[in-house]
Amino acid sequence: MIKALLALTALVLAPTAACGMPAASPPSAARGVVSAADPRAAAAGQEILRAGGTAADAEMAMMLALTVVEPQSSGIGGGGFFVYQDARTGKLTTIDGREKAPAAATPKRFLGADGKPLSFFQVLPGGLSVGVPGNIRLMAMVHAKFGKLAWKALFQPAIRLAENGYQVTPPMAGAMGFVSQTWRDFPATAALYAPGGAPAKVGDTIKNPALAATLRTLAEQGADAFYTGDIAREIVRTVTTSAKNPADLTMADLAAYQAKERRPVCGKYRGYKLCGMGPPSSGATTVFQILAMLERFDLKAMGKDSPVAWHLISEAMLLAYADREKWLGDSDFVKVPVAGLLDPAYVRARSALLSTEKSLGNYEAGTPPGAEPRTAALSSEVAGTTHFVAIDKSGSIATMTSTVEGPFGSQLVSGGFVLNNELTDFTFAPEKNGAPVANRVDGAKRPLSSMSPTIVYDAAGRPVFTVGAAGGKTIIMQVAKAIIAHFDWGLPAREALGQGLVYFNSGGIILEQGTALEPMKPALEALGHKVTIAKLGLKANAAERTAAGWVGAADPRSVGVALSE
């Protein structure tokens, strides 16, 4: 299954060229900047900044626009994590808009009649995989705390895109080509994205009047309309009457949903402070643990072309991900030893396992301080995510990762928007070796996520870099790699995002095909690694502080752009 998920990720986020869309203007560091994985979404954020909106306003407008133009990846039918550095108060805020399982969900949700876990592709399509969407409640909290423009104003760019139409990009067409064969069971989705029976092609124009109507209702009536009104009733009807896997979502589940402000998780690297989301995100904890294990090595002197540097990065990655699988989950349901995983003594002990001479070969979770008995089990997490950044002229920073999980989520469309398949991020087997799994399904629980919106601060406490990514569990490594490339190897943000990636599967490590890492295969094998070369679906966005001010960056693999105010 791991190979299938990696192939899906690579297909959905494959490197592409922009299609019939305006090129980015050079992002001016002297003004506000935005960066998104789609030019139309970046333009929406730019419009809001130019109208006097805050970074939070621009970020929410981009989230709404991405619902329209990047439906394969994110939207109001999904959830996300939002990180905000307020220039006025100096306070860092992190908000959890992650989806929740229905109250009726049990640990046996993804088990077959024989008591064994079903396959990912058995439970993906239809209602069983749909969690309560969180993005609109998140948006309401963000706007109340940090917004300046009227709520209604933030919807206008997305409404125009839905009504007037937008061109299909290569990433969207690629995602449709992969999943459209399932749409015979989902006529509403087929009617929207495969009119005439064939999925829309690159450059085709799609209009979405149903989504425009939904957005107008939300603009006029506020977030409650999504969770208690006709929009909510249509979501419940869609999920409970699905031709595939009809499920148990209720109006009460939607009405009960609330976004939550969480305590940020912070770490240190090379004299910098790094902050991001806590559980149910595994992002900050795992990224910061990887970096902390590497800090005793002089990666700068080794350089980005050193196989030994990439060997050490791989070793730290494998140890940190082993801890992730065992210890991370929704902290409202299980005790998550975040402080223990980042405890300096624990990290030193884990780092001591790393050698410049040879791979460890066996990567098991450790026992951090404060940990309770638990067992590890793999979860499934695939591409279907996006990241976007906004920085306003006052210096406030909004950085958010948003998702519907896999390409086109559950394949269900309600009110013109795609419903997530986020519940497949739970670990299907609720127990392993007789012990409970931290990320098993429970009613009203949030599934574990790899989304890693991150802000980096210098020794004076000034934010100097922000980054996030898409691509399932590769997100963690994309963010860690970008930070290493920027702060150890001195690469500008866009080059740091474009630097090749190392990842892993059950057979060993994977080097990103077509990058400078590919020729390192023999050297890494000589260090004891089993190495394969493969395409990895990667897509990241960032911004960096320069001598002149902030500059945005988008991953050169994507159609994304950075724009100035």
Coordinates of C-alpha atoms in Angstrom, one line a residue:
M1 CA 0.0 0.0 0.0
I2 CA 2.9 2.4 0.7
K3 CA 4.0 2.2 -2.9
A4 CA 0.5 2.9 -4.1
L5 CA 0.2 6.0 -1.9
L6 CA 3.6 7.3 -3.0
A7 CA 2.6 6.8 -6.6
L8 CA -0.6 8.7 -6.0
T9 CA 1.2 11.5 -4.3
A10 CA 3.7 11.8 -7.2
L11 CA 1.0 11.8 -9.8
V12 CA -1.2 14.5 -8.1
L13 CA 1.7 16.9 -7.3
A14 CA 3.9 16.1 -10.3
P15 CA 6.1 18.9 -11.6
T16 CA 4.1 21.0 -14.2
A17 CA 4.1 24.3 -16.0
A18 CA 1.5 27.0 -15.6
C19 CA -1.4 26.9 -17.9
G20 CA -2.8 30.1 -19.5
M21 CA -2.4 32.0 -16.2
P22 CA -0.6 35.3 -15.6
A23 CA 3.0 35.0 -14.5
A24 CA 4.0 36.2 -11.1
S25 CA 5.2 39.7 -10.8
P26 CA 8.5 40.0 -8.8
P27 CA 7.4 39.9 -5.2
S28 CA 8.4 43.3 -3.7
A29 CA 10.0 43.0 -0.3
A30 CA 9.0 46.5 0.6
R31 CA 5.2 45.7 0.7
G32 CA 3.0 42.8 1.7
V33 CA 3.5 39.5 -0.1
V34 CA 1.5 36.3 -0.7
S35 CA 2.5 32.9 -1.9
A36 CA 0.1 30.1 -3.0
A37 CA 0.2 26.9 -5.0
D38 CA -2.2 28.4 -7.6
P39 CA -1.8 31.8 -9.2
R40 CA -5.6 32.6 -9.0
A41 CA -5.5 32.1 -5.2
A42 CA -2.3 34.2 -4.9
A43 CA -4.1 36.9 -6.8
A44 CA -7.0 36.7 -4.4
G45 CA -4.7 37.3 -1.4
Q46 CA -3.0 40.1 -3.3
E47 CA -6.4 41.8 -3.9
I48 CA -7.2 41.6 -0.2
L49 CA -3.9 43.1 0.9
R50 CA -4.3 45.9 -1.6
A51 CA -7.7 46.7 -0.2
G52 CA -6.2 47.2 3.2
G53 CA -6.7 43.7 4.7
T54 CA -4.5 42.0 7.2
A55 CA -2.4 39.0 6.5
A56 CA -5.1 37.0 8.1
D57 CA -7.7 38.5 5.8
A58 CA -5.6 37.6 2.7
E59 CA -5.0 34.1 4.0
M60 CA -8.7 33.4 4.4
A61 CA -9.4 34.8 0.9
M62 CA -6.8 32.4 -0.5
M63 CA -8.3 29.5 1.3
L64 CA -11.7 30.3 -0.3
A65 CA -10.2 30.8 -3.7
L66 CA -8.3 27.5 -3.5
T67 CA -11.7 25.8 -2.8
V68 CA -12.7 26.8 -6.3
V69 CA -9.4 26.4 -8.4
E70 CA -7.7 23.6 -6.5
P71 CA -10.6 21.3 -5.5
Q72 CA -8.3 18.3 -5.8
S73 CA -6.3 19.5 -2.9
S74 CA -8.2 21.7 -0.3
G75 CA -11.2 23.8 0.4
I76 CA -14.1 24.5 2.7
G77 CA -15.0 20.8 2.6
G78 CA -11.8 20.0 4.5
G79 CA -9.7 21.4 7.3
G80 CA -6.4 23.0 8.1
F81 CA -3.9 24.4 10.6
F82 CA -3.3 28.2 10.8
V83 CA -0.3 29.9 12.4
Y84 CA -0.3 33.7 12.9
Q85 CA 2.5 36.0 14.1
D86 CA 0.7 39.3 15.0
A87 CA 3.0 42.3 14.4
R88 CA 0.8 44.5 16.6
T89 CA 1.0 42.4 19.8
G90 CA 4.0 40.2 19.1
K91 CA 1.8 37.1 20.0
L92 CA 2.0 33.8 18.1
T93 CA -1.3 32.1 17.7
T94 CA -2.0 28.6 16.3
I95 CA -5.5 27.5 15.4
D96 CA -6.6 23.9 14.8
G97 CA -9.3 23.5 12.1
R98 CA -8.7 19.8 11.6
E99 CA -11.7 17.6 10.7
K100 CA -13.4 15.4 13.3
A101 CA -14.8 11.9 13.1
P102 CA -18.6 11.7 13.6
A103 CA -19.7 11.0 17.2
A104 CA -20.9 7.6 16.2
A105 CA -17.4 6.5 14.9
T106 CA -15.8 3.6 16.8
P107 CA -12.3 2.0 16.7
K108 CA -13.8 -0.7 14.5
R109 CA -14.8 1.8 11.7
F110 CA -12.3 0.5 9.2
L111 CA -12.3 -3.2 10.0
G112 CA -13.9 -5.8 7.8
A113 CA -16.3 -8.6 8.9
D114 CA -13.2 -10.7 9.6
G115 CA -11.9 -8.1 12.1
K116 CA -9.0 -7.2 9.8
P117 CA -8.3 -3.7 8.5
L118 CA -9.9 -2.9 5.2
S119 CA -7.7 -1.5 2.4
F120 CA -7.2 2.2 1.9
F121 CA -9.0 2.1 -1.4
Q122 CA -11.9 0.2 0.0
V123 CA -12.8 3.0 2.5
L124 CA -11.6 6.0 0.6
P125 CA -14.6 6.7 -1.8
G126 CA -17.9 7.8 -0.3
G127 CA -19.3 8.8 3.1
L128 CA -17.3 6.5 5.4
S129 CA -14.1 8.6 5.1
V130 CA -15.7 12.0 5.5
G131 CA -14.8 14.0 8.6
V132 CA -16.7 17.1 9.9
P133 CA -15.1 20.0 7.8
G134 CA -13.2 22.6 9.9
N135 CA -12.1 25.4 7.6
I136 CA -15.1 27.6 7.9
R137 CA -15.1 27.5 11.7
L138 CA -11.3 28.2 11.6
M139 CA -12.0 31.1 9.2
A140 CA -14.5 32.6 11.6
M141 CA -12.1 32.4 14.5
V142 CA -9.3 33.9 12.5
H143 CA -11.5 36.8 11.2
A144 CA -12.7 37.6 14.7
K145 CA -9.2 37.7 16.1
F146 CA -7.2 39.2 13.3
G147 CA -9.5 40.4 10.5
K148 CA -9.9 44.0 9.4
L149 CA -12.0 43.9 6.3
A150 CA -15.6 42.9 6.3
W151 CA -16.3 39.1 6.4
K152 CA -18.2 39.4 3.1
A153 CA -15.3 41.0 1.3
L154 CA -13.1 38.0 1.8
F155 CA -15.5 35.8 -0.3
Q156 CA -15.6 38.0 -3.4
P157 CA -12.6 36.8 -5.3
A158 CA -13.7 33.1 -4.8
I159 CA -17.3 33.9 -5.9
R160 CA -16.0 35.6 -9.1
L161 CA -13.9 32.6 -9.9
A162 CA -16.7 30.1 -9.3
E163 CA -19.2 32.2 -11.3
N164 CA -17.0 33.3 -14.2
G165 CA -15.0 30.2 -14.5
Y166 CA -11.3 29.2 -14.3
Q167 CA -8.9 27.2 -16.4
V168 CA -7.9 23.7 -15.5
T169 CA -4.2 23.4 -14.5
P170 CA -2.0 20.4 -15.2
P171 CA -2.1 19.3 -11.5
M172 CA -5.8 19.4 -11.5
A173 CA -6.1 17.5 -14.8
G174 CA -3.6 14.9 -13.5
A175 CA -5.7 14.3 -10.3
M176 CA -8.9 14.0 -12.4
G177 CA -7.2 11.5 -14.7
F178 CA -6.4 9.3 -11.7
V179 CA -9.7 9.3 -9.8
S180 CA -12.4 10.1 -12.5
Q181 CA -13.0 6.4 -13.2
T182 CA -14.7 6.2 -9.8
W183 CA -17.1 9.0 -10.6
R184 CA -19.8 6.8 -12.1
D185 CA -20.8 6.3 -8.5
F186 CA -20.6 10.1 -7.9
P187 CA -22.8 11.8 -10.5
A188 CA -22.6 15.3 -8.9
T189 CA -18.8 15.2 -9.2
A190 CA -18.9 13.8 -12.7
A191 CA -21.3 16.5 -13.8
L192 CA -19.0 19.3 -12.5
Y193 CA -15.5 18.0 -13.5
A194 CA -16.2 15.5 -16.3
P195 CA -19.0 17.0 -18.4
G196 CA -19.8 14.8 -21.3
G197 CA -18.3 11.7 -19.6
A198 CA -14.6 12.7 -19.9
P199 CA -12.7 14.6 -17.3
A200 CA -11.9 18.2 -18.2
K201 CA -8.6 18.8 -19.9
V202 CA -5.8 21.3 -19.2
G203 CA -7.0 24.7 -20.3
D204 CA -10.7 23.9 -20.2
T205 CA -12.9 26.3 -18.3
I206 CA -14.9 25.2 -15.4
K207 CA -17.8 27.1 -13.9
N208 CA -19.2 26.2 -10.5
P209 CA -22.5 28.1 -9.9
A210 CA -23.4 25.8 -7.0
L211 CA -20.2 26.7 -5.2
A212 CA -20.8 30.4 -6.0
A213 CA -24.2 30.1 -4.3
T214 CA -22.7 28.4 -1.3
L215 CA -20.1 31.1 -0.9
R216 CA -22.7 33.8 -1.2
T217 CA -24.8 32.2 1.5
L218 CA -21.7 32.0 3.8
A219 CA -20.7 35.6 3.0
E220 CA -24.2 36.9 3.9
Q221 CA -25.0 34.6 6.8
G222 CA -21.7 33.7 8.4
A223 CA -20.1 30.4 9.5
D224 CA -23.2 29.1 11.3
A225 CA -24.8 28.7 7.9
F226 CA -22.3 26.0 7.1
Y227 CA -22.8 24.0 10.3
T228 CA -26.5 24.4 11.1
G229 CA -28.4 25.5 8.0
D230 CA -29.3 24.2 4.5
I231 CA -25.6 23.7 3.6
A232 CA -25.2 21.4 6.6
R233 CA -28.3 19.5 5.7
E234 CA -27.0 18.9 2.2
I235 CA -23.6 17.7 3.6
V236 CA -25.4 15.2 5.8
R237 CA -27.6 14.0 3.0
T238 CA -24.6 13.6 0.6
V239 CA -22.7 11.5 3.2
T240 CA -25.5 9.4 4.4
T241 CA -27.0 8.6 1.0
S242 CA -23.7 8.1 -0.9
A243 CA -23.7 5.3 -3.4
K244 CA -20.4 4.1 -1.9
N245 CA -19.9 3.7 1.8
P246 CA -22.9 5.7 3.1
A247 CA -22.0 6.7 6.7
D248 CA -23.2 8.1 10.0
L249 CA -22.5 11.9 9.9
T250 CA -25.3 13.9 11.6
M251 CA -26.4 17.5 11.9
A252 CA -25.4 17.3 15.6
D253 CA -21.8 16.4 14.5
L254 CA -21.7 19.6 12.3
A255 CA -23.3 21.8 14.9
A256 CA -20.9 20.6 17.6
Y257 CA -17.7 21.4 15.6
Q258 CA -15.4 24.1 16.9
A259 CA -12.0 25.2 15.8
K260 CA -9.5 25.3 18.7
E261 CA -6.7 27.6 19.6
R262 CA -3.7 25.3 20.5
R263 CA -0.5 26.0 22.3
P264 CA 2.3 26.4 19.8
V265 CA 5.1 23.9 19.7
C266 CA 8.6 25.4 19.5
G267 CA 12.1 24.2 19.1
K268 CA 15.6 25.5 18.4
Y269 CA 18.1 25.0 15.6
R270 CA 21.4 26.8 14.9
G271 CA 20.5 29.7 17.3
Y272 CA 17.1 30.1 15.7
K273 CA 13.7 29.5 17.3
L274 CA 11.1 27.5 15.3
C275 CA 7.4 27.4 16.0
G276 CA 4.4 25.5 14.6
M277 CA 1.4 23.4 15.3
G278 CA 1.0 20.9 18.1
P279 CA -1.1 17.8 18.1
P280 CA -3.2 16.6 16.3
S281 CA -0.4 17.8 13.9
S282 CA 2.7 15.7 14.1
G283 CA 4.5 18.3 11.9
A284 CA 6.3 20.7 14.3
T285 CA 7.2 17.9 16.8
T286 CA 8.7 15.7 14.1
V287 CA 10.4 18.5 12.1
F288 CA 12.0 20.0 15.1
Q289 CA 13.2 16.5 16.4
I290 CA 14.9 15.8 13.0
L291 CA 16.7 19.2 13.1
A292 CA 17.7 18.8 16.8
M293 CA 19.2 15.4 16.1
L294 CA 21.3 16.9 13.2
E295 CA 22.4 20.0 15.1
R296 CA 25.7 18.4 16.3
F297 CA 26.8 17.8 12.7
D298 CA 28.3 20.6 10.6
L299 CA 26.0 20.4 7.6
K300 CA 27.1 23.7 6.4
A301 CA 30.7 22.5 6.0
M302 CA 29.5 19.3 4.4
G303 CA 27.4 21.2 1.9
K304 CA 24.3 20.2 -0.1
D305 CA 26.2 17.9 -2.4
S306 CA 27.6 15.7 0.3
P307 CA 26.2 12.2 0.5
V308 CA 27.2 12.0 4.1
A309 CA 25.0 15.1 4.8
W310 CA 22.1 13.3 3.2
H311 CA 22.9 10.1 5.0
L312 CA 22.6 11.9 8.3
I313 CA 19.4 13.6 7.3
S314 CA 18.0 10.2 6.3
E315 CA 19.0 8.6 9.6
A316 CA 17.4 11.5 11.6
M317 CA 14.3 11.3 9.5
L318 CA 13.8 7.5 10.1
L319 CA 14.3 7.8 13.8
A320 CA 11.9 10.8 14.1
Y321 CA 9.2 9.2 12.0
A322 CA 9.4 6.0 14.1
D323 CA 8.6 8.2 17.2
R324 CA 5.9 9.9 15.2
E325 CA 4.1 6.6 14.4
K326 CA 4.1 5.5 18.1
W327 CA 3.6 8.7 20.1
L328 CA 1.6 11.2 18.1
G329 CA -2.2 11.6 18.0
D330 CA -5.0 13.8 19.0
S331 CA -4.0 15.2 22.4
D332 CA -7.7 15.6 23.4
F333 CA -7.9 11.7 23.4
V334 CA -4.4 10.4 24.2
K335 CA -1.4 11.7 26.1
V336 CA 1.1 13.0 23.6
P337 CA 4.6 13.4 25.1
V338 CA 5.5 16.5 23.0
A339 CA 7.9 17.9 25.6
G340 CA 9.5 14.5 26.0
L341 CA 10.1 14.1 22.3
L342 CA 11.9 17.5 22.2
D343 CA 13.6 17.1 25.5
P344 CA 17.3 17.9 25.0
A345 CA 18.6 14.8 26.8
Y346 CA 16.2 12.6 24.9
V347 CA 17.2 14.2 21.5
R348 CA 20.9 13.8 22.4
A349 CA 20.4 10.1 23.1
R350 CA 18.6 9.7 19.8
S351 CA 21.2 11.7 17.9
A352 CA 23.9 9.5 19.4
L353 CA 22.6 6.7 17.3
L354 CA 23.6 8.6 14.2
S355 CA 27.0 7.9 12.7
T356 CA 28.8 9.4 9.7
E357 CA 30.2 6.0 8.9
K358 CA 27.3 3.7 8.5
S359 CA 23.5 3.5 8.6
L360 CA 21.8 2.3 11.7
G361 CA 19.7 -0.2 9.7
N362 CA 17.0 -0.5 12.4
Y363 CA 14.8 2.4 13.3
E364 CA 12.6 1.9 16.3
A365 CA 10.7 4.5 18.4
G366 CA 12.4 5.5 21.6
T367 CA 10.8 6.1 25.0
P368 CA 10.7 9.9 25.6
P369 CA 10.1 11.3 29.1
G370 CA 6.4 11.4 30.0
A371 CA 5.4 8.6 27.6
E372 CA 2.8 6.0 28.5
P373 CA 2.8 2.4 27.2
R374 CA 1.7 2.4 23.6
T375 CA 2.3 0.6 20.3
A376 CA 3.3 2.0 16.9
A377 CA 1.2 1.5 13.7
L378 CA 1.4 3.1 10.3
S379 CA -1.2 5.5 9.2
S380 CA -2.1 6.4 5.6
E381 CA -1.7 10.0 4.4
V382 CA -1.6 11.0 0.7
A383 CA -1.4 14.1 -1.4
G384 CA -4.4 16.4 -1.5
T385 CA -3.1 19.3 0.5
T386 CA -1.9 22.9 -0.1
H387 CA 0.0 25.6 1.7
F388 CA -0.2 29.4 1.4
V389 CA 1.4 32.4 3.1
A390 CA 0.5 36.0 3.5
I391 CA 2.5 38.8 5.1
D392 CA 1.0 42.3 5.3
K393 CA 2.8 45.6 5.2
S394 CA 2.8 45.8 9.0
G395 CA 4.7 42.6 9.2
S396 CA 2.0 40.2 10.5
I397 CA 2.5 36.7 9.1
A398 CA -0.2 34.2 8.3
T399 CA 0.9 30.7 7.2
M400 CA -1.7 27.9 6.7
T401 CA -1.8 24.3 5.4
S402 CA -5.2 23.2 4.2
T403 CA -6.4 19.8 2.9
V404 CA -9.2 17.6 1.7
E405 CA -6.7 14.7 2.1
G406 CA -6.5 12.6 -1.2
P407 CA -7.2 14.0 -4.7
F408 CA -10.8 15.2 -4.7
G409 CA -11.1 13.8 -1.1
S410 CA -13.9 11.3 -0.7
Q411 CA -15.1 12.0 -4.4
L412 CA -18.3 13.5 -2.9
V413 CA -19.4 17.0 -3.8
S414 CA -21.9 18.9 -1.7
G415 CA -23.0 22.5 -2.5
G416 CA -20.3 22.6 -5.2
F417 CA -17.4 21.8 -2.9
V418 CA -15.4 18.6 -2.4
L419 CA -15.9 16.7 0.8
N420 CA -12.7 15.4 2.5
N421 CA -11.6 11.8 3.1
E422 CA -9.7 12.9 6.2
L423 CA -10.8 9.9 8.3
T424 CA -8.4 7.7 6.3
D425 CA -5.6 9.5 8.2
F426 CA -6.5 7.5 11.2
T427 CA -4.7 4.2 11.7
F428 CA -7.1 1.5 10.6
A429 CA -6.0 -1.1 13.1
P430 CA -7.1 0.1 16.6
E431 CA -4.7 -2.2 18.4
K432 CA -1.3 -3.7 17.7
N433 CA 0.3 -6.5 19.8
G434 CA -2.6 -6.0 22.3
A435 CA -1.9 -2.4 23.0
P436 CA -4.0 0.6 21.8
V437 CA -2.8 2.7 18.8
A438 CA -2.6 6.4 19.5
N439 CA -4.1 7.4 16.2
R440 CA -7.0 4.9 16.1
V441 CA -10.5 6.1 15.3
D442 CA -12.8 7.4 18.1
G443 CA -15.9 9.4 18.0
A444 CA -15.3 13.2 17.7
K445 CA -11.5 12.6 17.4
R446 CA -9.2 14.5 15.0
P447 CA -6.9 12.3 12.9
L448 CA -3.2 12.7 13.1
S449 CA -1.7 15.0 10.4
S450 CA 1.7 15.8 8.9
M451 CA 0.8 19.4 8.0
S452 CA 3.6 21.6 9.2
P453 CA 3.1 25.4 8.9
T454 CA 6.2 26.8 10.5
I455 CA 7.7 30.2 11.4
V456 CA 11.4 30.7 12.2
Y457 CA 12.7 33.5 14.4
D458 CA 16.3 34.9 14.7
A459 CA 18.1 35.4 18.0
A460 CA 16.5 38.8 18.5
G461 CA 13.0 37.2 18.2
R462 CA 12.3 38.6 14.8
P463 CA 10.5 36.2 12.3
V464 CA 12.8 35.6 9.4
F465 CA 11.3 32.6 7.5
T466 CA 8.0 30.8 7.1
V467 CA 7.4 27.6 5.2
G468 CA 4.8 24.8 4.7
A469 CA 4.2 22.1 2.2
A470 CA 1.8 19.5 0.6
G471 CA 2.3 15.9 -0.1
G472 CA 1.1 13.6 2.7
K473 CA 3.8 12.5 5.1
T474 CA 6.5 13.9 2.9
I475 CA 5.4 17.3 4.2
I476 CA 7.5 16.9 7.3
M477 CA 10.6 16.2 5.3
Q478 CA 9.9 19.0 2.8
V479 CA 9.8 21.5 5.7
A480 CA 12.8 20.1 7.4
K481 CA 14.8 20.1 4.1
A482 CA 13.8 23.7 3.3
I483 CA 15.0 24.9 6.7
I484 CA 18.3 23.0 6.3
A485 CA 18.8 24.3 2.8
H486 CA 18.1 27.8 3.8
F487 CA 19.9 28.1 7.1
D488 CA 22.7 25.6 6.7
W489 CA 23.4 25.9 3.0
G490 CA 22.4 29.5 2.4
L491 CA 19.9 28.9 -0.4
P492 CA 17.2 31.6 -1.0
A493 CA 13.7 30.4 -0.2
R494 CA 12.7 29.4 -3.7
E495 CA 15.9 27.4 -4.2
A496 CA 15.5 25.8 -0.8
L497 CA 12.0 24.7 -1.7
G498 CA 13.3 23.3 -5.0
Q499 CA 16.2 21.4 -3.5
G500 CA 15.7 17.6 -4.0
L501 CA 14.2 15.5 -1.2
V502 CA 15.1 12.2 0.5
Y503 CA 12.2 10.2 1.9
F504 CA 11.6 6.5 2.7
N505 CA 9.4 3.5 2.3
S506 CA 9.3 0.0 3.8
G507 CA 12.3 -1.0 1.6
G508 CA 14.7 1.9 2.6
I509 CA 15.2 5.5 1.5
I510 CA 14.0 7.2 -1.7
L511 CA 15.9 9.8 -3.6
E512 CA 13.9 12.3 -5.6
Q513 CA 14.2 11.4 -9.3
G514 CA 15.7 14.1 -11.6
T515 CA 17.5 16.0 -8.8
A516 CA 21.1 16.3 -7.6
L517 CA 20.4 13.5 -5.1
E518 CA 19.9 10.8 -7.7
P519 CA 23.7 10.4 -8.4
M520 CA 24.3 9.9 -4.7
K521 CA 22.7 6.4 -4.8
P522 CA 26.0 4.4 -4.9
A523 CA 27.5 6.5 -2.1
L524 CA 24.5 6.1 0.1
E525 CA 24.4 2.4 -0.6
A526 CA 28.0 2.2 0.5
L527 CA 26.9 3.7 3.8
G528 CA 24.5 0.8 4.2
H529 CA 21.2 2.2 2.9
K530 CA 18.8 0.4 0.6
V531 CA 18.1 3.1 -2.0
T532 CA 15.5 3.6 -4.7
I533 CA 15.0 6.5 -7.1
A534 CA 11.4 7.7 -7.6
K535 CA 9.3 10.7 -8.3
L536 CA 7.9 12.4 -5.2
G537 CA 4.9 14.7 -5.4
L538 CA 6.1 17.8 -3.7
K539 CA 4.6 21.3 -3.4
A540 CA 5.7 23.9 -0.9
N541 CA 5.4 27.7 -0.3
A542 CA 7.5 30.0 1.8
A543 CA 8.6 33.6 2.5
E544 CA 12.0 34.9 3.7
R545 CA 13.1 38.2 5.3
T546 CA 15.8 39.9 3.3
A547 CA 17.7 43.1 3.9
A548 CA 14.9 45.0 2.0
G549 CA 12.0 43.1 3.7
W550 CA 9.9 40.0 3.0
V551 CA 10.1 38.1 -0.3
G552 CA 7.6 35.3 -1.1
A553 CA 8.5 32.0 -2.8
A554 CA 6.7 29.1 -4.5
D555 CA 8.1 25.6 -5.2
P556 CA 9.5 25.5 -8.7
R557 CA 7.9 22.1 -9.2
S558 CA 4.4 23.6 -8.9
V559 CA 2.3 26.1 -10.8
G560 CA 2.3 28.3 -7.7
V561 CA 3.5 31.9 -7.5
A562 CA 4.4 34.6 -5.1
L563 CA 3.0 38.1 -5.6
S564 CA 3.5 41.5 -4.0
E565 CA 0.9 43.8 -2.6

